[in-house]
Amino acid sequence: MPSLLDRLFGRVEKPAHTAKSRLKLVLMHDRADIPAPMMEEMRKEIIAVLSKYVVIDLEHLDVGIERAEGGVALVASIPIVRVNAEH
Amino acid sequence: MSENNTRVIVITSGKGGVGKTTTTANIGVALANMGEKVALIDADIGLRNLDLALGLENRIVYDIVDVVEGRAKLRQAMIKHKQSQNLALLPAAQTRDKSAVNPAQMRQLIEEIRAEGYTYIIIDCPAGIEQGFRNATAGATEAIVVTNPEMSSVRDADRIIGLLEAQDLRNPYLIVNRLRPKMVKSQDMLAVEDVQEVLGSNVKLLGIIPEDEVIITSTNKGEPASATEGSLAGQAYRNIARRLRGEEVPFLDLEERSGFFTRLKGLFGNKK
Ligand SMILES: Nc1ncnc2c1ncn2[C@@H]1O[C@H](COP(=O)(O)OP(=O)(O)OP(=O)(O)O)[C@@H](O)[C@H]1O
Ligand SMILES: [Mg+2]
């Protein structure tokens, strides 16, 4: 709840403004909503590329979409076991 | 693809009840009264409504499914409007469902209507993103997205814009319907600029329709508001028709007409 002072000085965010910022966020998320099969394909390809250089701990690998402050990000946490000796 | 310059426009929204049917009827009548030869297709199979908006409900003999399934000729099913002689309606079937027609049949049907010499074919799309949407968009070459200045409607519009793009219907037109100028002024409702900003620059604003009681009374009478002078919504729809025909028409100042009383209040420096 905004305080009385906030309301007196018009520091309360207007409903239209709230709606606009909420919409912007939800649309960013909607637009980056990658279908599961595509996500899986992308994951496999990322692993394939990285495996040329490093050995990955597939058990603890995590790739996903995250809503960050400025927008939507593809966040990957890829634990490395060691450098790929064959490279 | 086509032998003549028929424009095939689908009117869609994603969310239900935002004004697709109202918009189809009003733009159709306005274009016809400007001399265009207009065919309207009610693609909302199972939920026939466009006939009511146009006052043609008592004249339906055959419908779109009868034509597709070969029980009637296209010309038998198309209903000519009484007042607007240039306007014809191909009604939806009321007792069938969306699966009674497929996209290939829709494309075929549109080619047939095109060959009849219409300059505009306007398709009233059902709500949703399923088969009804795919049917209604199948033969279209342009799209108009209708939205209300309201969260869920804008969100669904964004989804629809993405789906239209996937069907090669890029850069759709946008109509913002049911705008309340007073609420926009007090920043209680999203402004048209907000909606545009959120949806991005790939949509072209085609028109703004105010919330107007005339829409309800004119639907009750079966005479679209754009057919007669005197209402703001009707005027806004006529302007949309002119813009579609390539005319440069400034957007109505909806604010200015919000009534003598409010302007008077403004004069005395009323604080709210
Ligand atoms: N500008 C407006 N002012 C007032 N009422 C309106 C306005 N536009 C539409 N309406 C009303 O909103 C209701 C829904 O309109 P309409 O049937 O055109 O929507 P629709 O998008 O075709 O719905 P559906 O998704 O069910 O097909 C109707 O009762 C109509 O009279
Ligand atoms: Mg409708």
CSV table of C-alpha atoms and ligand atoms in Angstrom, one decimal:
chain,number,residue,atom,x,y,z
A,1,MET,CA,0.0,0.0,0.0
A,2,PRO,CA,1.4,3.5,-0.9
A,3,SER,CA,1.6,5.8,2.1
A,4,LEU,CA,-0.6,8.9,2.5
A,5,LEU,CA,2.4,11.1,1.6
A,6,ASP,CA,3.1,9.2,-1.5
A,7,ARG,CA,-0.6,9.5,-2.5
A,8,LEU,CA,-0.6,13.2,-1.7
A,9,PHE,CA,2.4,13.9,-3.8
A,10,GLY,CA,1.2,11.7,-6.7
A,11,ARG,CA,4.0,9.3,-6.3
A,12,VAL,CA,1.7,6.3,-6.8
A,13,GLU,CA,2.3,4.5,-10.0
A,14,LYS,CA,-0.7,5.0,-12.3
A,15,PRO,CA,-2.6,1.8,-13.3
A,16,ALA,CA,-1.8,2.4,-17.0
A,17,HIS,CA,1.9,2.5,-16.2
A,18,THR,CA,1.8,-0.6,-14.1
A,19,ALA,CA,-0.1,-2.4,-16.9
A,20,LYS,CA,2.5,-1.3,-19.5
A,21,SER,CA,5.5,-2.5,-17.5
A,22,ARG,CA,3.8,-5.8,-16.5
A,23,LEU,CA,2.9,-6.4,-20.1
A,24,LYS,CA,6.4,-5.7,-21.4
A,25,LEU,CA,7.8,-8.3,-19.0
A,26,VAL,CA,5.2,-11.0,-19.7
A,27,LEU,CA,5.6,-10.5,-23.5
A,28,MET,CA,9.3,-10.9,-23.3
A,29,HIS,CA,8.8,-14.1,-21.5
A,30,ASP,CA,6.0,-15.3,-23.9
A,31,ARG,CA,8.2,-14.4,-26.9
A,32,ALA,CA,11.2,-16.3,-25.6
A,33,ASP,CA,9.0,-19.4,-24.7
A,34,ILE,CA,11.0,-22.0,-26.6
A,35,PRO,CA,9.1,-25.2,-27.3
A,36,ALA,CA,10.5,-28.2,-25.4
A,37,PRO,CA,11.7,-30.2,-28.5
A,38,MET,CA,13.6,-27.2,-29.8
A,39,MET,CA,15.1,-26.6,-26.3
A,40,GLU,CA,16.2,-30.2,-26.3
A,41,GLU,CA,17.8,-29.9,-29.7
A,42,MET,CA,19.6,-26.7,-28.7
A,43,ARG,CA,20.9,-28.4,-25.5
A,44,LYS,CA,22.3,-31.3,-27.5
A,45,GLU,CA,24.0,-29.0,-30.0
A,46,ILE,CA,25.5,-26.8,-27.2
A,47,ILE,CA,26.9,-30.0,-25.6
A,48,ALA,CA,28.3,-31.2,-29.0
A,49,VAL,CA,30.1,-28.0,-29.6
A,50,LEU,CA,31.5,-27.7,-26.1
A,51,SER,CA,32.6,-31.3,-25.9
A,52,LYS,CA,35.1,-30.7,-28.6
A,53,TYR,CA,37.1,-28.7,-26.1
A,54,VAL,CA,36.0,-29.9,-22.6
A,55,VAL,CA,34.5,-32.9,-20.9
A,56,ILE,CA,31.2,-31.9,-19.5
A,57,ASP,CA,29.5,-33.3,-16.3
A,58,LEU,CA,26.2,-34.1,-18.0
A,59,GLU,CA,24.6,-35.1,-14.7
A,60,HIS,CA,24.7,-31.5,-13.4
A,61,LEU,CA,24.2,-29.7,-16.7
A,62,ASP,CA,21.5,-27.1,-16.7
A,63,VAL,CA,20.2,-25.0,-19.6
A,64,GLY,CA,17.1,-22.9,-19.4
A,65,ILE,CA,15.3,-19.6,-19.9
A,66,GLU,CA,15.4,-17.2,-17.1
A,67,ARG,CA,13.7,-13.9,-16.6
A,68,ALA,CA,16.4,-11.4,-15.8
A,69,GLU,CA,16.0,-7.7,-14.9
A,70,GLY,CA,16.6,-6.3,-18.3
A,71,GLY,CA,14.8,-9.0,-20.2
A,72,VAL,CA,15.0,-12.7,-20.9
A,73,ALA,CA,18.2,-14.7,-20.9
A,74,LEU,CA,19.3,-18.2,-21.9
A,75,VAL,CA,21.2,-19.3,-18.9
A,76,ALA,CA,23.4,-22.3,-19.0
A,77,SER,CA,25.3,-23.9,-16.1
A,78,ILE,CA,27.8,-26.3,-17.6
A,79,PRO,CA,30.1,-28.1,-15.1
A,80,ILE,CA,33.4,-29.0,-16.7
A,81,VAL,CA,35.3,-32.2,-15.6
A,82,ARG,CA,38.5,-31.5,-17.5
A,83,VAL,CA,39.9,-30.2,-20.8
A,84,ASN,CA,39.4,-32.6,-23.7
A,85,ALA,CA,42.8,-34.2,-24.2
A,86,GLU,CA,41.9,-35.2,-27.8
A,87,HIS,CA,41.7,-31.6,-28.9
B,1,MET,CA,-1.3,-15.9,-57.3
B,2,SER,CA,-4.4,-13.9,-58.3
B,3,GLU,CA,-5.8,-12.7,-61.6
B,4,ASN,CA,-7.2,-9.4,-60.2
B,5,ASN,CA,-6.4,-7.0,-57.3
B,6,THR,CA,-8.8,-8.4,-54.8
B,7,ARG,CA,-7.6,-7.7,-51.2
B,8,VAL,CA,-8.1,-10.6,-48.9
B,9,ILE,CA,-8.1,-9.4,-45.3
B,10,VAL,CA,-8.5,-11.5,-42.2
B,11,ILE,CA,-9.7,-9.9,-39.0
B,12,THR,CA,-8.4,-11.6,-35.9
B,13,SER,CA,-7.5,-11.2,-32.3
B,14,GLY,CA,-6.7,-14.3,-30.3
B,15,LYS,CA,-8.8,-13.3,-27.4
B,16,GLY,CA,-12.6,-13.6,-27.7
B,17,GLY,CA,-15.1,-10.8,-27.5
B,18,VAL,CA,-12.8,-7.9,-28.4
B,19,GLY,CA,-14.7,-6.8,-31.5
B,20,LYS,CA,-13.7,-8.8,-34.5
B,21,THR,CA,-17.3,-9.3,-35.8
B,22,THR,CA,-18.3,-5.7,-35.0
B,23,THR,CA,-15.2,-4.6,-36.9
B,24,THR,CA,-15.8,-6.9,-39.9
B,25,ALA,CA,-19.4,-5.7,-40.3
B,26,ASN,CA,-18.5,-2.0,-39.9
B,27,ILE,CA,-15.5,-2.0,-42.2
B,28,GLY,CA,-17.5,-4.1,-44.7
B,29,VAL,CA,-20.4,-1.7,-44.9
B,30,ALA,CA,-18.2,1.4,-45.0
B,31,LEU,CA,-16.1,0.0,-47.9
B,32,ALA,CA,-19.2,-1.0,-49.8
B,33,ASN,CA,-20.7,2.4,-49.4
B,34,MET,CA,-17.5,3.8,-50.8
B,35,GLY,CA,-18.1,1.9,-54.0
B,36,GLU,CA,-16.0,-1.2,-53.3
B,37,LYS,CA,-17.5,-4.7,-54.1
B,38,VAL,CA,-17.2,-6.4,-50.7
B,39,ALA,CA,-17.6,-10.1,-49.7
B,40,LEU,CA,-17.6,-10.9,-46.0
B,41,ILE,CA,-16.9,-14.4,-44.9
B,42,ASP,CA,-18.1,-15.6,-41.4
B,43,ALA,CA,-15.4,-18.1,-40.6
B,44,ASP,CA,-16.6,-18.6,-37.0
B,45,ILE,CA,-18.2,-22.0,-37.8
B,46,GLY,CA,-20.5,-23.1,-35.1
B,47,LEU,CA,-20.9,-19.6,-33.6
B,48,ARG,CA,-22.5,-17.7,-36.4
B,49,ASN,CA,-22.7,-13.9,-35.6
B,50,LEU,CA,-21.8,-11.8,-38.5
B,51,ASP,CA,-25.3,-12.2,-40.0
B,52,LEU,CA,-26.8,-10.6,-36.9
B,53,ALA,CA,-24.4,-7.6,-37.0
B,54,LEU,CA,-25.5,-7.0,-40.6
B,55,GLY,CA,-29.2,-7.7,-40.1
B,56,LEU,CA,-29.1,-10.6,-42.5
B,57,GLU,CA,-30.0,-13.5,-40.2
B,58,ASN,CA,-33.5,-14.1,-41.7
B,59,ARG,CA,-32.2,-14.5,-45.3
B,60,ILE,CA,-29.8,-17.4,-44.8
B,61,VAL,CA,-30.5,-20.4,-46.9
B,62,TYR,CA,-27.1,-22.0,-47.4
B,63,ASP,CA,-23.9,-21.6,-45.6
B,64,ILE,CA,-20.1,-21.9,-46.0
B,65,VAL,CA,-20.2,-25.7,-45.3
B,66,ASP,CA,-22.9,-26.2,-47.8
B,67,VAL,CA,-20.7,-24.6,-50.4
B,68,VAL,CA,-17.6,-26.6,-49.4
B,69,GLU,CA,-19.5,-29.9,-49.4
B,70,GLY,CA,-21.1,-29.1,-52.7
B,71,ARG,CA,-24.7,-28.8,-51.6
B,72,ALA,CA,-24.9,-25.3,-52.9
B,73,LYS,CA,-23.3,-23.0,-55.4
B,74,LEU,CA,-21.3,-20.1,-54.1
B,75,ARG,CA,-23.8,-17.6,-55.7
B,76,GLN,CA,-26.7,-19.3,-53.9
B,77,ALA,CA,-25.1,-19.0,-50.5
B,78,MET,CA,-23.8,-15.4,-50.8
B,79,ILE,CA,-26.5,-13.1,-49.4
B,80,LYS,CA,-26.7,-9.6,-50.9
B,81,HIS,CA,-27.2,-6.8,-48.4
B,82,LYS,CA,-30.4,-4.7,-48.9
B,83,GLN,CA,-29.1,-1.2,-48.3
B,84,SER,CA,-25.5,-1.8,-49.4
B,85,GLN,CA,-25.9,-3.5,-52.7
B,86,ASN,CA,-22.2,-3.9,-53.1
B,87,LEU,CA,-22.0,-6.0,-50.0
B,88,ALA,CA,-22.5,-9.8,-49.7
B,89,LEU,CA,-22.1,-12.2,-46.9
B,90,LEU,CA,-21.1,-15.9,-46.9
B,91,PRO,CA,-22.6,-17.0,-43.6
B,92,ALA,CA,-21.0,-19.6,-41.2
B,93,ALA,CA,-22.7,-22.9,-40.5
B,94,GLN,CA,-24.4,-22.8,-37.1
B,95,THR,CA,-24.8,-26.6,-36.5
B,96,ARG,CA,-21.3,-27.7,-37.5
B,97,ASP,CA,-17.8,-27.2,-36.0
B,98,LYS,CA,-14.5,-25.8,-37.1
B,99,SER,CA,-13.4,-29.2,-38.5
B,100,ALA,CA,-16.1,-29.0,-41.2
B,101,VAL,CA,-13.7,-26.9,-43.3
B,102,ASN,CA,-10.0,-27.2,-43.8
B,103,PRO,CA,-7.4,-24.6,-44.9
B,104,ALA,CA,-7.1,-26.0,-48.5
B,105,GLN,CA,-10.9,-25.7,-48.9
B,106,MET,CA,-10.8,-22.1,-47.6
B,107,ARG,CA,-8.1,-21.2,-50.1
B,108,GLN,CA,-10.2,-22.8,-52.9
B,109,LEU,CA,-13.3,-20.9,-51.7
B,110,ILE,CA,-11.5,-17.6,-51.7
B,111,GLU,CA,-10.3,-18.1,-55.2
B,112,GLU,CA,-13.9,-18.7,-56.3
B,113,ILE,CA,-15.1,-15.5,-54.6
B,114,ARG,CA,-12.1,-13.6,-56.1
B,115,ALA,CA,-13.2,-14.8,-59.5
B,116,GLU,CA,-16.6,-13.1,-58.9
B,117,GLY,CA,-15.0,-9.7,-59.1
B,118,TYR,CA,-15.0,-8.6,-55.5
B,119,THR,CA,-12.4,-5.9,-54.6
B,120,TYR,CA,-12.4,-6.8,-50.9
B,121,ILE,CA,-12.8,-10.2,-49.2
B,122,ILE,CA,-12.9,-9.8,-45.5
B,123,ILE,CA,-12.8,-12.8,-43.2
B,124,ASP,CA,-14.2,-12.7,-39.6
B,125,CYS,CA,-11.9,-15.1,-37.7
B,126,PRO,CA,-13.1,-17.0,-34.6
B,127,ALA,CA,-11.3,-16.5,-31.3
B,128,GLY,CA,-8.5,-18.8,-30.4
B,129,ILE,CA,-5.4,-20.1,-32.1
B,130,GLU,CA,-6.6,-23.5,-33.2
B,131,GLN,CA,-8.1,-24.8,-36.5
B,132,GLY,CA,-10.6,-22.0,-36.8
B,133,PHE,CA,-7.7,-19.5,-36.8
B,134,ARG,CA,-5.8,-21.6,-39.4
B,135,ASN,CA,-8.9,-21.8,-41.6
B,136,ALA,CA,-9.6,-18.1,-41.4
B,137,THR,CA,-6.0,-17.1,-42.2
B,138,ALA,CA,-5.4,-19.7,-44.9
B,139,GLY,CA,-6.3,-17.6,-47.9
B,140,ALA,CA,-5.7,-14.2,-46.6
B,141,THR,CA,-3.0,-11.9,-47.9
B,142,GLU,CA,-3.4,-9.2,-45.2
B,143,ALA,CA,-4.4,-9.2,-41.5
B,144,ILE,CA,-6.0,-6.8,-39.1
B,145,VAL,CA,-5.4,-7.5,-35.4
B,146,VAL,CA,-8.1,-6.1,-33.1
B,147,THR,CA,-7.3,-5.5,-29.5
B,148,ASN,CA,-8.7,-3.8,-26.5
B,149,PRO,CA,-6.4,-1.5,-24.4
B,150,GLU,CA,-6.3,-4.1,-21.7
B,151,MET,CA,-3.6,-6.6,-20.5
B,152,SER,CA,-4.9,-10.0,-21.6
B,153,SER,CA,-6.2,-8.8,-24.9
B,154,VAL,CA,-2.8,-7.2,-25.8
B,155,ARG,CA,-0.9,-10.3,-24.7
B,156,ASP,CA,-3.1,-12.5,-26.9
B,157,ALA,CA,-2.7,-10.0,-29.8
B,158,ASP,CA,1.1,-10.4,-29.4
B,159,ARG,CA,0.8,-14.1,-29.7
B,160,ILE,CA,-1.5,-13.8,-32.7
B,161,ILE,CA,1.0,-11.5,-34.4
B,162,GLY,CA,3.7,-14.2,-34.0
B,163,LEU,CA,1.4,-16.8,-35.4
B,164,LEU,CA,0.4,-14.6,-38.4
B,165,GLU,CA,4.1,-14.1,-39.1
B,166,ALA,CA,4.6,-17.8,-39.2
B,167,GLN,CA,1.9,-17.9,-41.9
B,168,ASP,CA,3.7,-15.1,-43.8
B,169,LEU,CA,1.1,-12.5,-42.8
B,170,ARG,CA,3.7,-10.0,-41.8
B,171,ASN,CA,3.3,-6.4,-40.5
B,172,PRO,CA,-0.4,-6.7,-39.7
B,173,TYR,CA,-2.7,-3.7,-39.1
B,174,LEU,CA,-3.7,-2.9,-35.6
B,175,ILE,CA,-7.1,-1.7,-34.4
B,176,VAL,CA,-7.5,-0.6,-30.8
B,177,ASN,CA,-11.1,-1.0,-29.9
B,178,ARG,CA,-13.2,0.1,-26.9
B,179,LEU,CA,-10.8,2.9,-25.9
B,180,ARG,CA,-12.1,5.1,-23.1
B,181,PRO,CA,-10.5,8.5,-23.5
B,182,LYS,CA,-11.2,9.7,-20.0
B,183,MET,CA,-9.6,6.7,-18.5
B,184,VAL,CA,-6.6,7.1,-20.7
B,185,LYS,CA,-6.3,10.7,-19.7
B,186,SER,CA,-6.4,9.8,-16.0
B,187,GLN,CA,-3.8,7.1,-16.8
B,188,ASP,CA,-6.1,4.4,-15.6
B,189,MET,CA,-6.2,2.7,-19.0
B,190,LEU,CA,-3.4,1.9,-21.5
B,191,ALA,CA,-3.1,4.5,-24.2
B,192,VAL,CA,-2.8,3.6,-27.8
B,193,GLU,CA,0.8,4.6,-27.8
B,194,ASP,CA,1.4,2.1,-24.9
B,195,VAL,CA,-0.2,-0.7,-26.8
B,196,GLN,CA,1.9,0.2,-29.9
B,197,GLU,CA,5.1,0.4,-27.8
B,198,VAL,CA,4.5,-3.0,-26.3
B,199,LEU,CA,3.5,-4.8,-29.5
B,200,GLY,CA,6.5,-3.3,-31.4
B,201,SER,CA,7.0,-1.5,-34.6
B,202,ASN,CA,6.0,-4.4,-36.9
B,203,VAL,CA,2.3,-3.5,-36.5
B,204,LYS,CA,0.8,-0.6,-38.3
B,205,LEU,CA,-1.9,1.3,-36.4
B,206,LEU,CA,-5.0,1.4,-38.6
B,207,GLY,CA,-7.6,2.9,-36.3
B,208,ILE,CA,-8.9,3.6,-32.8
B,209,ILE,CA,-12.5,2.9,-31.9
B,210,PRO,CA,-13.9,4.4,-28.7
B,211,GLU,CA,-16.1,2.5,-26.4
B,212,ASP,CA,-19.5,3.7,-27.7
B,213,GLU,CA,-23.1,2.7,-26.9
B,214,VAL,CA,-23.9,3.1,-30.5
B,215,ILE,CA,-22.1,-0.2,-31.2
B,216,ILE,CA,-24.6,-2.0,-29.0
B,217,THR,CA,-27.7,-0.2,-30.3
B,218,SER,CA,-26.6,-0.6,-33.9
B,219,THR,CA,-25.9,-4.3,-33.4
B,220,ASN,CA,-29.3,-4.6,-31.9
B,221,LYS,CA,-30.8,-3.1,-35.0
B,222,GLY,CA,-28.6,-5.0,-37.4
B,223,GLU,CA,-27.3,-1.8,-38.9
B,224,PRO,CA,-23.5,-1.3,-38.5
B,225,ALA,CA,-22.7,2.1,-37.0
B,226,SER,CA,-20.6,3.0,-40.0
B,227,ALA,CA,-23.7,3.0,-42.2
B,228,THR,CA,-25.0,6.2,-40.8
B,229,GLU,CA,-23.5,9.6,-39.8
B,230,GLY,CA,-23.6,10.9,-36.2
B,231,SER,CA,-21.6,8.5,-34.1
B,232,LEU,CA,-17.9,8.6,-33.1
B,233,ALA,CA,-17.4,4.9,-33.5
B,234,GLY,CA,-19.1,4.9,-36.9
B,235,GLN,CA,-16.9,7.8,-38.0
B,236,ALA,CA,-13.8,5.9,-36.7
B,237,TYR,CA,-14.8,2.8,-38.8
B,238,ARG,CA,-15.4,4.9,-41.9
B,239,ASN,CA,-11.9,6.4,-41.4
B,240,ILE,CA,-10.4,2.9,-41.2
B,241,ALA,CA,-12.1,2.0,-44.5
B,242,ARG,CA,-10.6,5.2,-46.1
B,243,ARG,CA,-7.2,4.3,-44.8
B,244,LEU,CA,-7.4,0.8,-46.2
B,245,ARG,CA,-8.2,2.4,-49.6
B,246,GLY,CA,-4.9,4.3,-49.3
B,247,GLU,CA,-6.2,7.6,-48.1
B,248,GLU,CA,-4.3,9.5,-45.5
B,249,VAL,CA,-6.8,10.3,-42.7
B,250,PRO,CA,-5.7,11.8,-39.4
B,251,PHE,CA,-6.8,9.9,-36.3
B,252,LEU,CA,-9.9,11.3,-34.6
B,253,ASP,CA,-9.4,13.3,-31.5
B,254,LEU,CA,-11.6,11.2,-29.2
B,255,GLU,CA,-10.7,13.3,-26.3
B,256,GLU,CA,-12.2,16.5,-27.7
B,257,ARG,CA,-15.6,15.0,-28.2
B,258,SER,CA,-15.9,13.6,-24.7
B,259,GLY,CA,-18.7,16.0,-24.0
B,260,PHE,CA,-19.6,19.6,-23.2
B,261,PHE,CA,-19.8,19.0,-19.5
B,262,THR,CA,-16.2,17.6,-19.1
B,263,ARG,CA,-14.9,20.5,-21.1
B,264,LEU,CA,-16.7,22.9,-18.9
B,265,LYS,CA,-15.2,21.2,-15.9
B,266,GLY,CA,-11.8,21.6,-17.5
B,267,LEU,CA,-12.5,25.3,-17.9
B,268,PHE,CA,-13.0,25.8,-14.2
B,269,GLY,CA,-9.8,24.0,-13.4
B,270,ASN,CA,-11.4,21.0,-11.8
B,271,LYS,CA,-8.8,18.9,-10.1
B,272,LYS,CA,-10.4,15.5,-10.8
C,1,LIG,N1,-16.4,0.0,-29.4
C,1,LIG,C1,-17.3,-0.7,-28.7
C,1,LIG,N2,-18.1,-0.1,-27.8
C,1,LIG,C2,-19.0,-0.8,-27.1
C,1,LIG,N3,-19.3,-2.1,-27.2
C,1,LIG,C3,-18.5,-2.8,-28.1
C,1,LIG,C4,-17.5,-2.1,-28.9
C,1,LIG,N4,-16.9,-3.1,-29.7
C,1,LIG,C5,-17.5,-4.2,-29.4
C,1,LIG,N5,-18.5,-4.1,-28.5
C,1,LIG,C6,-19.4,-5.1,-27.9
C,1,LIG,O1,-18.6,-6.2,-27.5
C,1,LIG,C7,-19.2,-7.5,-27.7
C,1,LIG,C8,-18.3,-8.4,-28.5
C,1,LIG,O2,-18.1,-7.9,-29.8
C,1,LIG,P1,-17.9,-8.8,-31.0
C,1,LIG,O3,-18.9,-9.8,-31.1
C,1,LIG,O4,-17.7,-7.9,-32.2
C,1,LIG,O5,-16.5,-9.5,-30.6
C,1,LIG,P2,-15.7,-10.7,-31.3
C,1,LIG,O6,-14.3,-10.4,-31.2
C,1,LIG,O7,-16.3,-11.0,-32.7
C,1,LIG,O8,-16.2,-11.9,-30.3
C,1,LIG,P3,-15.9,-13.5,-30.6
C,1,LIG,O9,-14.5,-13.7,-30.2
C,1,LIG,O10,-16.9,-14.1,-29.6
C,1,LIG,O11,-16.2,-13.8,-32.0
C,1,LIG,C9,-20.5,-7.1,-28.5
C,1,LIG,O12,-21.6,-7.2,-27.6
C,1,LIG,C10,-20.3,-5.7,-29.0
C,1,LIG,O13,-21.5,-5.0,-29.1
C,2,MG,MG,-17.0,-12.8,-33.5
